[in-house]
Structures are given as structure tokens and as C-alpha cells.
Amino acid sequence: MAADLGELLVPFMPTIRVPRIGDRVFKSECAFSYDSPESEGGLYVCMNTFLGFGREHVERHYRKTGQCVYMHLKRNFKEKATGASGGAIPQRRNGKVFLDLDLNCDFNGDDYEYEDEARLVIFPDHYEIPLPNIEELPALVTIACDAVLNAKSPYRRQEPDSWDDEVQVSKHASSLRQLDNGVRIPPSGWKCSKCELRENLWVNLTDGSVLCGKWFFDGNGGNGHALEHYRETNYPLAVKLGTITPDGADVYSFDEEEAVLDPHLAEHLAHFGIDMLQMQKTENGFTDSDVSPRISEWEVIQESGSKLKPVYGSGYTGIKNLGNSCYLGTTMQVLFSIPEFQRAYVGNLQRIFDYSPLDPTQDFNTQMAKLGHGLLSGQYSKPPVKSELIEQVIKEEHKHQQKGISLKMFKALTSKGHPEFSSSRQQDAQEFFLHLINQVERNSEGSENPSDVFRFLVEERTQCCQSRMVRYTQRADNIMQLPAPMEAAVNKEELIAYEAKRQEAEVSRRSPPPAVRARIPFSACLQAYTEPENVDDFWSSALQAKSAGVKTSRFKSFPEYLVIQIKKFTFGLDWVPKKLDVSIEMPDLLDITHLRATGLQPKEEELPDIAPPIVVPDEPKDHLMNNFMDSPEIDESAVMQLAEMGFPLEACRKAVYYTGNMGAEVAFNWVIAHMEEPDFAEPLVVAGFSEIDSSSSAAVPVADNQPPEESVAILTSMGFPRYQALQGLKATNNNLEHALDWIFTHPDSEEESEAASDIADPEGNASASANATADNEPNGPRVRDGPGRYELFAFISHLGRSTMCGHYVCHIKKEGRWVIYNDHKVCLSERPPKDLGYIYFYHRIPS
């Protein structure tokens, strides 16, 4: 028999591999579905790629790759015999099979046990060889099977149980030098001191400089000014603003090039006016968790006081919480309740699966289609059979709850490369929503982009208070952020009385009284949104100087689906992060037609289109000309990072230059796209750096160099026409960030469009497709304008004191009834807490 098995496997031996270090073995989840060894058909693991496939998908992989040998894994549950003793979890009979397979704890360990089966299956004849079979199988096959069965989870390295367990104490923490420069960091309103960016900001713990972080490949991040500051000063440690909590903060060491711990962080932050010690306990000695309203918030939002009826079937599938992953689960539940997302992914399921790459676990569209099918098919949300219901009644057990699907593979892919979402910490659902929309847009080229339903244009009217002249600009957005004005609360007397009792309790060292929640009318939130706001550092082109300015915002277009975020999270004057405890009665029907923008009015006068002056250091003219003659500005650190990968030095210099010094990640993509070109390794030659306009008092480059295709591609991926992207880059000397602002502030005309076509191809050889794009594609980002009347269909609620902790739950209206999605539990809602939500989703009412 041994000889027969050996002969049978001989033709397939070259395709059987032993997993090496770094290989990921997917033996608990199908790449195309949520089938697992616990599913009826079990799971098939390819012995060459180590990808897992359910019964209905393994044939596709066989036909596509020709791989014939798979390991079939199956876990069988059975009820224990009467009188058998059970443990807290089901007991294994075969302990040497699935050594690293997650146990499904939905089964009662006192009543069930399981045994595992493994066998090799050879396609296309489905010949089966039971395992283990050490004596009869060739040695290589035995080693490969043993390695697969003992392989660790492919997600273990990406998602450690505790982020902090991976982080070491910085060598600079105990001896960090801090400058006595009088710097005090405010609790809000931060911006980079070099580029005025307002996100991904870090405060240097030596001098208190607030600077932006690095640029990430997904379009998030900053311009790397924090790293640049370290290279200039060698000040090693920085803290990310917005992450400071009573439990610590995100600290990064530029010298050690990794996230670190700072045991003296409270002391270091206090140097700049940030008192972390005060954040750990309130003055009366009670932590926030001791305050009773927090408990009531959890009870109200989760409807824990009601006996909720579970629902099953299509659209009622729960999602397992992987540990602080509820922000992801609630967001995806809402998105896949939207028909456009269902159509784009589930409607094109077979096409997406058939054309998926060889590793579908790394393909965004494949994993989105898989998730959509998992939630909408009803395959993973089946009600208990009649016999189970009768047994539950007899034993008076809790009602059956569905298992839900696990999004480990989806989370690993969508969070890849992101410092926050790839961690195991709780995240802001609003930030993840925007992150996912960004990924949907980047992966929808050439096909329907379902995220278009959220996009709308905002018209911003800025007025110079001195000259009274105005400027109108536009920007695209996906979320309407509504403030929660506490001063508009209708129960002010109750709040004042509560505050007096709270202060009295602090003085007498007694427990605080039950907190009173502020009730704010929705109309007050809408009014606060429309109020003019002061513009910091406003430069008036009419006065050619800085002046006071005010800005108002209105809708230039209304989206198909309106997403509203209530701005509940803020910082107190003492730097204590807090969540506003407010109740806002959100309307089921919403009409914001009155917020439509009107544009320039007849009696208004526009501010001159003049850019602020560029401040140049006082240097001799000859010195400036010599600098200009030398070479273009290139980030040498990014060049060296690419060169260390083995690419030619000159090619690396060109990659960094043509991607606008945006970092090694972007430049790497340029290298991959151009490495087959014949002049790939030729020296960089830039038009304008060898010529000087002698009529100018200062040397300036000749602006006839063609905009980099990478920058053009980034702008066109945002929905702008190619000719408009070329115009914007040409007008701003190929600065990507400035080009984006230019496009929004310069609605083009037919003459400009023709000129742009000339820019794109000076010899008139533009392709027909390019001309068609210029003629037919609308200006700016794609929007679906229509009436401003909406109906509420979903909302996400947050429980807890900060977005970095707590829990998320969502309510969705389906088939005329509200349903609560609380991780894997899906039930009919009896009292949906629409006044306590964090993010609300409205759909347009057809006119």
C-alpha cells in the first residue's frame, strides 16, 4: 500500500511544498467565503499556496492554477453521551490535528465534544488519503502535512493580543533633555508649524514643536516635517496628538525608528502644559467609570433591559468582535445595507472571483465581495432547528444566538500599512469610514465606484472683514460634521443644578450625583453648522496684508446618501479628553434644501486672484543663482532608501524627483512602473535647470517641463478630468497639494480646456480617448446632485468616554423595522436610541 501511495503522489511531488518562514497558512478560513473546518463541507488547503477554500470554491482554484493536492480539514461536533463529564469548552479527541485552530465557543462545553479529521485530496478525481499516515506517505509529503497542521495563525504577527507587549521602553526616556522655551501646547486647534496640516500631528518632547508625520501610501498622513525636524535637531522622541489618554499615548523614537514606551511621559508632557496625572482620576477621587450615567448609556444604546428577538437570514448576519474591532463591524454592516455597495460587489461576485489574482487574500475587491456575500446571503445566519428550540425550552436555556462571521482576513488587508487600524486598539468609526471610502475609490478604477453616493461639494464663502470683498471656493467631502452646542441645551436649569451638586460632592468628598444629560435640539446643531467662523491667519488679497476674515459653508451639491457625524469628542482646557454627554433628537425626515449654496451675489465683489507673497531669506543674488544652477531639490534620504533596495542610483533620483519628494513609498511605485524603460538608469535631466532668464532679477526655472504622470494619475483617481489635472499641476509647478487647491478655485472654461489639451500634447497628437475624456467628463469630483430631502435609515452609536476605548453598536432600518447589530448578535430593536448616536446615515427621498 505504501508503494501504491508513493506512486500515486509521484506526478504531484513538484507541486507539494513545505511551508517556509514567512509563508502564511490559511487553515481556518476560505479565501472566497467564510467557510471553515467547522462548515458542513470543511476546508481545503492548497499544498502549494497554503490558501484555504470552501467546497464550492476549491474547484475554481484547481481550474485556475492546476494545483491538484489539497488537505481537507473537518471538525465534527457531537453531543456527549448522558452522564459524560464536560469542561468549560469542548474537549478534543484528536489533539494532534488542528493545533492552532480557533475554537468556536458558541457550543456548550458541558454538552458537546468534537473530533478533527484531516486527509489529502487529489483533484480532479477526489482521491482521499486519511491523515496521519506517516508510514505509507513519502517523507516530503509527511513533513509538509505536519508543517501545515502545526502552522501558526497568519494574523498572529499582524494583530498581537496587546499592542503594548510589542513596544519597548525608549533608551532616551530617562535622560530626555527638554528645553525651557516657554512653549505650551493648547488642547485643540493644532496645526503643523511648517505646512499648517491639521492631521497626523506630533509634538516633539524636547522643544514642543508641533509637526506633521510621514505620508502613507493610502493617501493619509503628512509631509514628513516631524522627521525632517529630527534630522535638523536630533531631538528623538515625539507624541502623536489626539492619542493622549489616561492610559498613555503613541510615542515614536526617530533615533530607534520604532514606536516606544516612555515611563516618564506624564512628566515630559507636563513640561508643555499637558497634565496627564490629572487625567487618571478626577479631583473627587472617582474615575469616569464610577459615574452612573455611563452605565445607563451602555444599557440604553444596547437595549440591554429588553428581551430582544433574534432575527436570521439574508441581511441579518452578525460579525464577531476580534477584540476592539466593533468600529469596523458596524461600519461594514451599514455600508452593505446600501444598494450601490450590494450591486458593486455582491452583484458582480462571480466576475470578481473569476478575475481575482492568484492570492485573493490580498485583493481588495475580492474581500469586499466576500464580505458582502457573507452578510447578505443568509448562509451564516440560520435559525435553530425545531429540535434545538424544544431542547432550549426544556432546559430553560438562553435563546440561540448566531455565530456571526469573522473579519480577520478583511481587517488584515484593509489595515495593512496603517499604524492605527493595523493595531488591536479601539479606533474611531468615522476615521475608518473615510479610510475605507479612500480604498474603495482607489480600487474602483474602470468600474462602478459605490462611494460616489456619499460625495458632495461644499461651497465656502470667505469674506474680508475690512474690505467686505469675498472669495468663493469649493471642496469635496463625504461627511457633514455637526457641532453639539452645549449653550443651546433646553434643560439648562437641570444642568446648572447638577453642576452645583457635583461641586458640592467634590468639596465634601462624596460620590457624585447622577449626571444629567444635556438635551440639544437638532435645529440648534444645524444653526451652529451654518454660523460664520473666524479664519485664522487670513491674508486679504484686496489689502495685500493679513486681516480678519470669516467663512461660511453651504452645499454646492447634495449627496445620494448623507452621512452626519455629531462632534461629541473634544478636549477640556485641562487637556482631559472627554465625550459630550448629549441627547440630540435626530429627525427621521430631514430637509436641508435651504442650505444649498447660491454662489456670488450681484452686489458682492470678489477678492483679487492674487497669491500671498513668498517669503525668501535675504541672500545675495549670485548665491541664489548658483543654488539654482546646481541641481533640482531632491530628498536624498528617500533616494538612499530606494538605492538600498538595489535599484540604480540615478533611477532612484528620478523617481524621487518626478513624484515631488513625497517619500520613498510613492517613489517606489514610480520605479516599478518605469523600470522597463530604456532610459531608466540614465542621469536625471530637468528642463529649466540649465537655462536662466536674464531679464529676471532672480533666476526662476522655465515652467515647460511636463507634469509627472504619477501626479496626474493621483488627481484623475480622485475624479478630476485629465486635462484639469494637467492644468492644475502646470499652474503650481507640479506641486500636488497646491494643484488640488488650484483645481477647486479655478472652474475652467472651454478656452482653458482647449489650452489644457495643447498642454497635454503640444503637437496635437492626443489620442481620441483623451479628447473624449476632456469633452465628456464633468468638472471636479463625481457627485450625484439632487433634492436635499432625506430619510434616516441607519446610525452608529458609541459607548464609552473616548473613541480610543468603549464599544460600537449600529441600528439599521430594514423591511420597515429597526434592527440592532451588536457584534454577532442581531435582534429586532424595540427602542432604537436615535438621540444618542454618533454617525447617522440618511438616504435621499425621490422627488
Short mmCIF file of N, CA and C in Angstrom, two decimals, residues 441-536:
data_model
loop_
_atom_site.label_atom_id
_atom_site.label_comp_id
_atom_site.label_asym_id
_atom_site.label_seq_id
_atom_site.Cartn_x
_atom_site.Cartn_y
_atom_site.Cartn_z
N GLU A 441 -12.41 53.91 -3.51
CA GLU A 441 -12.14 54.77 -4.67
C GLU A 441 -10.90 54.30 -5.42
N ARG A 442 -9.83 53.94 -4.70
CA ARG A 442 -8.60 53.54 -5.35
C ARG A 442 -8.74 52.21 -6.07
N ASN A 443 -9.67 51.38 -5.65
CA ASN A 443 -9.83 50.06 -6.26
C ASN A 443 -11.02 49.98 -7.20
N SER A 444 -11.60 51.13 -7.56
CA SER A 444 -12.78 51.14 -8.44
C SER A 444 -12.48 51.70 -9.82
N GLU A 445 -11.20 51.82 -10.16
CA GLU A 445 -10.85 52.38 -11.47
C GLU A 445 -11.38 51.49 -12.58
N GLY A 446 -12.10 52.10 -13.51
CA GLY A 446 -12.65 51.37 -14.64
C GLY A 446 -13.94 50.65 -14.33
N SER A 447 -14.48 50.80 -13.13
CA SER A 447 -15.75 50.16 -12.78
C SER A 447 -16.56 51.10 -11.90
N GLU A 448 -17.75 50.66 -11.54
CA GLU A 448 -18.61 51.49 -10.71
C GLU A 448 -17.98 51.75 -9.36
N ASN A 449 -18.01 53.01 -8.95
CA ASN A 449 -17.48 53.39 -7.64
C ASN A 449 -18.66 53.65 -6.71
N PRO A 450 -18.98 52.70 -5.83
CA PRO A 450 -20.17 52.87 -4.99
C PRO A 450 -20.04 54.01 -3.99
N SER A 451 -18.81 54.43 -3.67
CA SER A 451 -18.64 55.52 -2.70
C SER A 451 -19.03 56.87 -3.26
N ASP A 452 -19.31 56.95 -4.56
CA ASP A 452 -19.79 58.21 -5.14
C ASP A 452 -21.08 58.68 -4.48
N VAL A 453 -21.83 57.76 -3.89
CA VAL A 453 -23.13 58.13 -3.31
C VAL A 453 -22.96 59.04 -2.10
N PHE A 454 -21.77 59.05 -1.48
CA PHE A 454 -21.56 59.88 -0.29
C PHE A 454 -20.98 61.26 -0.62
N ARG A 455 -20.39 61.42 -1.79
CA ARG A 455 -19.63 62.62 -2.08
C ARG A 455 -20.53 63.80 -2.41
N PHE A 456 -20.16 64.94 -1.86
CA PHE A 456 -20.87 66.19 -2.19
C PHE A 456 -19.86 67.33 -2.21
N LEU A 457 -20.24 68.41 -2.83
CA LEU A 457 -19.39 69.59 -2.92
C LEU A 457 -19.84 70.63 -1.90
N VAL A 458 -18.88 71.22 -1.23
CA VAL A 458 -19.13 72.29 -0.27
C VAL A 458 -18.62 73.60 -0.86
N GLU A 459 -19.47 74.60 -0.84
CA GLU A 459 -19.04 75.93 -1.26
C GLU A 459 -18.70 76.75 -0.02
N GLU A 460 -17.47 77.22 0.04
CA GLU A 460 -17.03 78.03 1.17
C GLU A 460 -16.92 79.49 0.74
N ARG A 461 -17.60 80.33 1.47
CA ARG A 461 -17.58 81.77 1.19
C ARG A 461 -16.73 82.45 2.27
N THR A 462 -15.61 83.02 1.86
CA THR A 462 -14.71 83.72 2.78
C THR A 462 -14.78 85.22 2.50
N GLN A 463 -14.98 85.98 3.56
CA GLN A 463 -15.13 87.43 3.40
C GLN A 463 -14.08 88.17 4.22
N CYS A 464 -13.44 89.13 3.58
CA CYS A 464 -12.51 90.02 4.27
C CYS A 464 -13.32 91.04 5.05
N CYS A 465 -13.15 91.06 6.36
CA CYS A 465 -13.99 91.93 7.20
C CYS A 465 -13.70 93.41 6.97
N GLN A 466 -12.52 93.74 6.48
CA GLN A 466 -12.18 95.15 6.28
C GLN A 466 -12.63 95.67 4.93
N SER A 467 -12.33 94.91 3.86
CA SER A 467 -12.72 95.37 2.52
C SER A 467 -14.12 94.92 2.14
N ARG A 468 -14.68 93.95 2.87
CA ARG A 468 -16.01 93.37 2.61
C ARG A 468 -16.04 92.58 1.30
N MET A 469 -14.91 92.35 0.68
CA MET A 469 -14.86 91.56 -0.55
C MET A 469 -14.87 90.08 -0.19
N VAL A 470 -15.26 89.24 -1.15
CA VAL A 470 -15.47 87.82 -0.87
C VAL A 470 -14.71 86.94 -1.86
N ARG A 471 -14.53 85.70 -1.45
CA ARG A 471 -13.97 84.68 -2.34
C ARG A 471 -14.78 83.41 -2.14
N TYR A 472 -15.14 82.76 -3.26
CA TYR A 472 -15.88 81.50 -3.22
C TYR A 472 -14.96 80.37 -3.68
N THR A 473 -14.88 79.32 -2.88
CA THR A 473 -14.11 78.14 -3.24
C THR A 473 -14.97 76.90 -3.01
N GLN A 474 -14.53 75.80 -3.60
CA GLN A 474 -15.25 74.54 -3.45
C GLN A 474 -14.30 73.45 -2.98
N ARG A 475 -14.85 72.50 -2.27
CA ARG A 475 -14.12 71.31 -1.86
C ARG A 475 -15.08 70.13 -1.82
N ALA A 476 -14.54 68.95 -2.01
CA ALA A 476 -15.35 67.73 -1.93
C ALA A 476 -15.31 67.18 -0.51
N ASP A 477 -16.40 66.57 -0.10
CA ASP A 477 -16.47 65.98 1.25
C ASP A 477 -17.39 64.77 1.21
N ASN A 478 -17.26 63.91 2.24
CA ASN A 478 -18.11 62.72 2.35
C ASN A 478 -18.94 62.70 3.62
N ILE A 479 -18.65 63.61 4.55
CA ILE A 479 -19.35 63.63 5.84
C ILE A 479 -19.70 65.06 6.20
N MET A 480 -20.91 65.24 6.71
CA MET A 480 -21.33 66.52 7.27
C MET A 480 -21.11 66.44 8.78
N GLN A 481 -20.23 67.28 9.29
CA GLN A 481 -19.90 67.27 10.71
C GLN A 481 -20.70 68.35 11.43
N LEU A 482 -21.57 67.91 12.34
CA LEU A 482 -22.43 68.84 13.05
C LEU A 482 -21.91 69.08 14.46
N PRO A 483 -21.74 70.34 14.87
CA PRO A 483 -21.35 70.62 16.25
C PRO A 483 -22.51 70.37 17.21
N ALA A 484 -22.16 70.15 18.47
CA ALA A 484 -23.18 69.98 19.51
C ALA A 484 -23.06 71.17 20.47
N PRO A 485 -23.77 72.26 20.20
CA PRO A 485 -23.63 73.48 21.01
C PRO A 485 -24.26 73.31 22.39
N MET A 486 -23.44 73.16 23.41
CA MET A 486 -23.95 72.94 24.76
C MET A 486 -24.77 74.13 25.26
N GLU A 487 -24.45 75.32 24.77
CA GLU A 487 -25.17 76.51 25.22
C GLU A 487 -26.62 76.51 24.75
N ALA A 488 -26.95 75.63 23.79
CA ALA A 488 -28.32 75.58 23.26
C ALA A 488 -29.18 74.53 23.97
N ALA A 489 -28.67 73.91 25.02
CA ALA A 489 -29.43 72.87 25.73
C ALA A 489 -30.74 73.44 26.28
N VAL A 490 -31.80 72.65 26.17
CA VAL A 490 -33.11 73.10 26.63
C VAL A 490 -33.32 72.84 28.11
N ASN A 491 -32.43 72.07 28.75
CA ASN A 491 -32.55 71.77 30.18
C ASN A 491 -31.40 72.42 30.95
N LYS A 492 -31.15 73.69 30.68
CA LYS A 492 -30.04 74.40 31.32
C LYS A 492 -30.17 74.42 32.85
N GLU A 493 -31.40 74.59 33.34
CA GLU A 493 -31.58 74.65 34.79
C GLU A 493 -31.17 73.34 35.46
N GLU A 494 -31.53 72.22 34.86
CA GLU A 494 -31.12 70.93 35.41
C GLU A 494 -29.60 70.80 35.40
N LEU A 495 -28.98 71.24 34.30
CA LEU A 495 -27.52 71.13 34.19
C LEU A 495 -26.83 72.00 35.23
N ILE A 496 -27.37 73.20 35.45
CA ILE A 496 -26.77 74.10 36.45
C ILE A 496 -26.91 73.50 37.85
N ALA A 497 -28.08 72.94 38.14
CA ALA A 497 -28.30 72.32 39.45
C ALA A 497 -27.38 71.12 39.64
N TYR A 498 -27.22 70.32 38.59
CA TYR A 498 -26.32 69.16 38.67
C TYR A 498 -24.88 69.60 38.92
N GLU A 499 -24.44 70.65 38.22
CA GLU A 499 -23.07 71.12 38.40
C GLU A 499 -22.83 71.60 39.83
N ALA A 500 -23.83 72.26 40.40
CA ALA A 500 -23.69 72.72 41.79
C ALA A 500 -23.57 71.53 42.74
N LYS A 501 -24.40 70.51 42.53
CA LYS A 501 -24.33 69.32 43.38
C LYS A 501 -23.01 68.58 43.19
N ARG A 502 -22.50 68.56 41.95
CA ARG A 502 -21.24 67.87 41.69
C ARG A 502 -20.09 68.56 42.42
N GLN A 503 -20.07 69.89 42.36
CA GLN A 503 -19.01 70.63 43.04
C GLN A 503 -19.11 70.46 44.56
N GLU A 504 -20.34 70.42 45.05
CA GLU A 504 -20.54 70.21 46.49
C GLU A 504 -20.04 68.84 46.90
N ALA A 505 -20.27 67.83 46.03
CA ALA A 505 -19.80 66.47 46.33
C ALA A 505 -18.28 66.41 46.32
N GLU A 506 -17.66 67.18 45.43
CA GLU A 506 -16.20 67.22 45.39
C GLU A 506 -15.63 67.78 46.68
N VAL A 507 -16.24 68.86 47.17
CA VAL A 507 -15.74 69.50 48.38
C VAL A 507 -15.89 68.57 49.59
N SER A 508 -17.01 67.89 49.64
CA SER A 508 -17.27 67.02 50.80
C SER A 508 -16.76 65.60 50.60
N ARG A 509 -16.10 65.35 49.45
CA ARG A 509 -15.52 64.05 49.15
C ARG A 509 -16.56 62.94 49.12
N ARG A 510 -17.73 63.24 48.60
CA ARG A 510 -18.80 62.25 48.48
C ARG A 510 -18.92 61.80 47.02
N SER A 511 -19.67 60.73 46.81
CA SER A 511 -19.90 60.25 45.44
C SER A 511 -20.65 61.32 44.66
N PRO A 512 -20.34 61.46 43.38
CA PRO A 512 -21.03 62.47 42.59
C PRO A 512 -22.49 62.10 42.37
N PRO A 513 -23.36 63.07 42.16
CA PRO A 513 -24.78 62.77 41.90
C PRO A 513 -24.94 62.18 40.51
N PRO A 514 -26.07 61.55 40.25
CA PRO A 514 -26.33 61.05 38.88
C PRO A 514 -26.26 62.19 37.88
N ALA A 515 -25.48 61.99 36.84
CA ALA A 515 -25.26 63.07 35.86
C ALA A 515 -26.54 63.34 35.08
N VAL A 516 -26.65 64.55 34.61
CA VAL A 516 -27.78 64.99 33.80
C VAL A 516 -27.29 65.16 32.37
N ARG A 517 -27.96 64.56 31.45
CA ARG A 517 -27.57 64.63 30.04
C ARG A 517 -28.18 65.86 29.39
N ALA A 518 -27.36 66.62 28.69
CA ALA A 518 -27.84 67.83 28.01
C ALA A 518 -28.70 67.44 26.81
N ARG A 519 -29.87 68.07 26.70
CA ARG A 519 -30.77 67.84 25.58
C ARG A 519 -30.68 69.03 24.62
N ILE A 520 -30.17 68.76 23.43
CA ILE A 520 -29.93 69.82 22.45
C ILE A 520 -30.82 69.60 21.23
N PRO A 521 -31.58 70.60 20.83
CA PRO A 521 -32.42 70.45 19.63
C PRO A 521 -31.55 70.28 18.39
N PHE A 522 -32.03 69.46 17.46
CA PHE A 522 -31.29 69.28 16.20
C PHE A 522 -31.18 70.59 15.44
N SER A 523 -32.21 71.41 15.53
CA SER A 523 -32.19 72.70 14.83
C SER A 523 -31.03 73.57 15.31
N ALA A 524 -30.68 73.45 16.59
CA ALA A 524 -29.55 74.23 17.12
C ALA A 524 -28.23 73.74 16.53
N CYS A 525 -28.10 72.44 16.33
CA CYS A 525 -26.89 71.89 15.71
C CYS A 525 -26.77 72.38 14.27
N LEU A 526 -27.90 72.37 13.57
CA LEU A 526 -27.89 72.83 12.17
C LEU A 526 -27.56 74.32 12.10
N GLN A 527 -28.08 75.09 13.05
CA GLN A 527 -27.80 76.52 13.09
C GLN A 527 -26.31 76.77 13.37
N ALA A 528 -25.74 76.00 14.28
CA ALA A 528 -24.32 76.16 14.58
C ALA A 528 -23.45 75.81 13.38
N TYR A 529 -23.89 74.85 12.56
CA TYR A 529 -23.15 74.47 11.35
C TYR A 529 -23.09 75.62 10.35
N THR A 530 -24.17 76.41 10.29
CA THR A 530 -24.25 77.48 9.29
C THR A 530 -23.65 78.79 9.78
N GLU A 531 -23.29 78.87 11.06
CA GLU A 531 -22.76 80.12 11.59
C GLU A 531 -21.40 80.44 10.99
N PRO A 532 -21.11 81.74 10.76
CA PRO A 532 -19.77 82.12 10.26
C PRO A 532 -18.70 81.77 11.30
N GLU A 533 -17.54 81.39 10.81
CA GLU A 533 -16.41 81.11 11.70
C GLU A 533 -15.21 81.95 11.29
N ASN A 534 -14.42 82.33 12.27
CA ASN A 534 -13.24 83.14 12.00
C ASN A 534 -12.19 82.32 11.29
N VAL A 535 -11.47 82.97 10.37
CA VAL A 535 -10.40 82.33 9.61
C VAL A 535 -9.07 82.74 10.22
N ASP A 536 -8.31 81.76 10.70
CA ASP A 536 -7.01 82.06 11.30
C ASP A 536 -6.02 82.48 10.22
#
